[in-house]
XYZ file of C-alpha atoms in Angstrom:
189
model
C -32.227 31.178 16.698
C -29.863 28.207 16.868
C -28.328 27.035 20.124
C -24.584 26.940 20.813
C -24.603 23.136 20.407
C -25.984 23.470 16.902
C -23.387 26.105 15.974
C -20.482 24.043 17.352
C -21.832 21.007 15.446
C -21.744 23.008 12.174
C -18.185 24.067 12.788
C -17.057 20.499 13.442
C -19.078 19.207 10.476
C -17.822 21.811 7.972
C -14.248 22.209 9.108
C -11.350 19.891 8.387
C -10.040 18.523 11.687
C -6.567 19.746 12.673
C -5.209 16.186 12.558
C -6.147 15.880 8.841
C -4.351 19.095 7.745
C -1.595 18.355 5.199
C 1.115 19.722 7.483
C 0.040 17.286 10.241
C -0.070 14.100 8.126
C 3.016 14.598 5.955
C 5.755 12.054 6.389
C 8.471 14.356 4.968
C 10.424 17.285 6.329
C 11.061 20.656 4.715
C 14.475 19.332 3.614
C 12.695 16.378 1.852
C 13.790 13.729 4.381
C 11.380 10.902 4.963
C 10.077 10.470 8.507
C 9.541 6.744 8.573
C 7.951 6.834 12.034
C 5.020 8.814 10.598
C 4.212 6.455 7.748
C 2.022 4.043 9.753
C -0.328 6.871 10.701
C -0.602 8.021 7.096
C -1.136 4.412 5.982
C -3.881 3.996 8.549
C -5.622 7.248 7.470
C -5.261 6.300 3.776
C -6.810 2.892 4.368
C -9.576 4.240 6.612
C -10.725 6.897 4.117
C -10.347 4.422 1.221
C -12.698 2.035 2.933
C -15.153 4.855 3.814
C -15.193 6.628 0.440
C -14.420 3.938 -2.133
C -15.850 0.790 -0.480
C -18.710 2.728 1.257
C -18.215 0.947 4.554
C -19.712 2.024 7.862
C -17.577 2.377 10.990
C -17.960 -1.146 12.236
C -17.117 -2.530 8.735
C -14.024 -0.271 8.630
C -12.859 -1.415 12.010
C -13.431 -5.086 11.167
C -11.502 -4.748 7.871
C -8.648 -2.858 9.508
C -8.478 -5.526 12.200
C -8.549 -8.272 9.569
C -5.578 -6.878 7.642
C -3.759 -5.895 10.902
C -3.733 -2.177 10.370
C -3.998 -0.129 13.577
C -6.588 2.588 13.817
C -5.186 6.097 13.379
C -3.939 7.588 16.600
C -4.612 11.197 15.639
C -8.075 10.823 14.188
C -11.124 9.463 16.013
C -12.947 7.086 13.591
C -16.295 8.098 15.095
C -15.754 11.590 13.618
C -16.527 10.141 10.255
C -20.247 10.256 11.135
C -20.289 14.022 11.542
C -17.918 15.126 8.744
C -19.562 16.575 5.606
C -18.747 15.223 2.168
C -16.613 18.258 1.178
C -14.556 17.882 4.337
C -14.008 14.148 3.657
C -13.008 15.019 0.108
C -10.503 17.537 1.471
C -9.063 14.908 3.889
C -8.675 12.411 1.051
C -6.964 15.136 -1.108
C -4.552 15.869 1.802
C -3.769 12.181 2.301
C -3.077 11.769 -1.428
C -0.861 14.849 -1.411
C 1.096 13.559 1.614
C 1.522 10.179 -0.207
C 2.781 11.940 -3.360
C 5.312 13.960 -1.290
C 6.430 10.764 0.424
C 7.041 9.023 -2.870
C 8.791 12.067 -4.330
C 11.166 12.155 -1.380
C 12.018 8.486 -1.619
C 13.971 8.996 -4.851
C 12.749 5.750 -6.544
C 13.907 3.579 -3.645
C 11.431 0.819 -2.976
C 8.429 3.063 -3.545
C 4.844 1.879 -3.378
C 3.086 1.069 -6.603
C 0.340 3.419 -7.712
C -2.364 0.760 -6.968
C -0.792 -0.353 -3.650
C -2.008 0.958 -0.321
C 0.662 2.239 2.007
C -0.108 -0.444 4.650
C 0.575 -3.192 1.984
C 3.783 -1.469 0.967
C 4.843 -1.280 4.634
C 4.255 -5.013 5.007
C 6.297 -5.705 1.893
C 9.096 -3.436 3.146
C 9.097 -5.227 6.520
C 9.309 -8.616 4.811
C 12.138 -7.374 2.584
C 14.039 -6.104 5.630
C 13.556 -9.408 7.348
C 15.200 -11.134 4.396
C 12.125 -12.327 2.497
C 12.698 -11.027 -0.986
C 9.913 -10.382 -3.440
C 9.271 -13.422 -5.663
C 8.992 -12.926 -9.409
C 5.980 -14.294 -11.213
C 7.878 -17.107 -12.809
C 4.967 -19.362 -13.573
C 1.524 -18.785 -15.065
C -1.456 -21.128 -14.869
C -3.522 -21.950 -17.916
C -7.142 -21.261 -16.856
C -8.607 -24.091 -18.904
C -6.132 -26.879 -18.040
C -4.656 -25.507 -14.790
C -1.159 -26.494 -16.044
C 1.753 -24.408 -14.823
C 4.111 -22.991 -17.467
C 6.929 -20.446 -17.412
C 5.943 -16.802 -17.828
C 7.477 -14.968 -20.781
C 9.930 -12.946 -18.598
C 11.098 -16.143 -16.823
C 11.501 -18.016 -20.110
C 13.469 -15.078 -21.545
C 15.750 -15.016 -18.487
C 16.392 -18.732 -18.679
C 17.078 -18.434 -22.432
C 19.528 -15.623 -21.661
C 21.301 -17.735 -18.976
C 21.364 -20.731 -21.328
C 23.021 -18.784 -24.156
C 25.273 -16.588 -21.984
C 26.746 -19.489 -20.022
C 26.542 -22.054 -22.845
C 24.400 -24.375 -20.831
C 22.365 -27.181 -22.356
C 18.535 -27.082 -22.257
C 18.249 -29.963 -19.822
C 20.565 -28.137 -17.358
C 18.530 -24.923 -17.559
C 15.257 -26.786 -17.107
C 16.731 -28.578 -14.110
C 17.557 -25.201 -12.604
C 14.010 -23.963 -13.141
C 12.553 -27.218 -11.674
C 14.916 -27.031 -8.709
C 13.812 -23.411 -8.027
C 10.159 -24.567 -8.070
C 10.974 -27.256 -5.381
C 12.927 -24.764 -3.269
C 10.371 -21.961 -3.423
C 6.905 -23.337 -4.222
C 5.363 -19.835 -3.590
C 6.458 -18.851 -7.083
C 3.440 -20.413 -8.727
């Protein structure tokens, strides 16, 4: 016969914690409004479970990585609980986190939504930078791997060509504009 401690351990191990239920991690309301104050918690959970399931990190590795990228630990979920959760429960938690993310993106109506390959914490950093006035830079230059020479990317070249023909500018003027941009914003390379 098993003791009460063993029985309670099985319940914890084989049951999804209340804090990881979809209704408790969603960042949207029934009316499809986004609750921006809940996004950091979902971002932390997403990153934590990504590190645990995809990167196969242990708890200390997860904590170090989250500290390194400046993501707070989740407030609703104790990271030490990862040790006692079974694989099906972890898979259910990951499924709920992905469902909450899909609902969040659906309710944002194509307004500055995270890319499919972008973690929510990265998207949140980009959104904060954008709100602070730092706009996303285009990839205007590419580097040739063999010679390490910078050249215009095809979209940038097309845009400059369009500007040149639309405004009837000479080639030296357009090239001066692109060079000036490089000196103003060197992060573009």
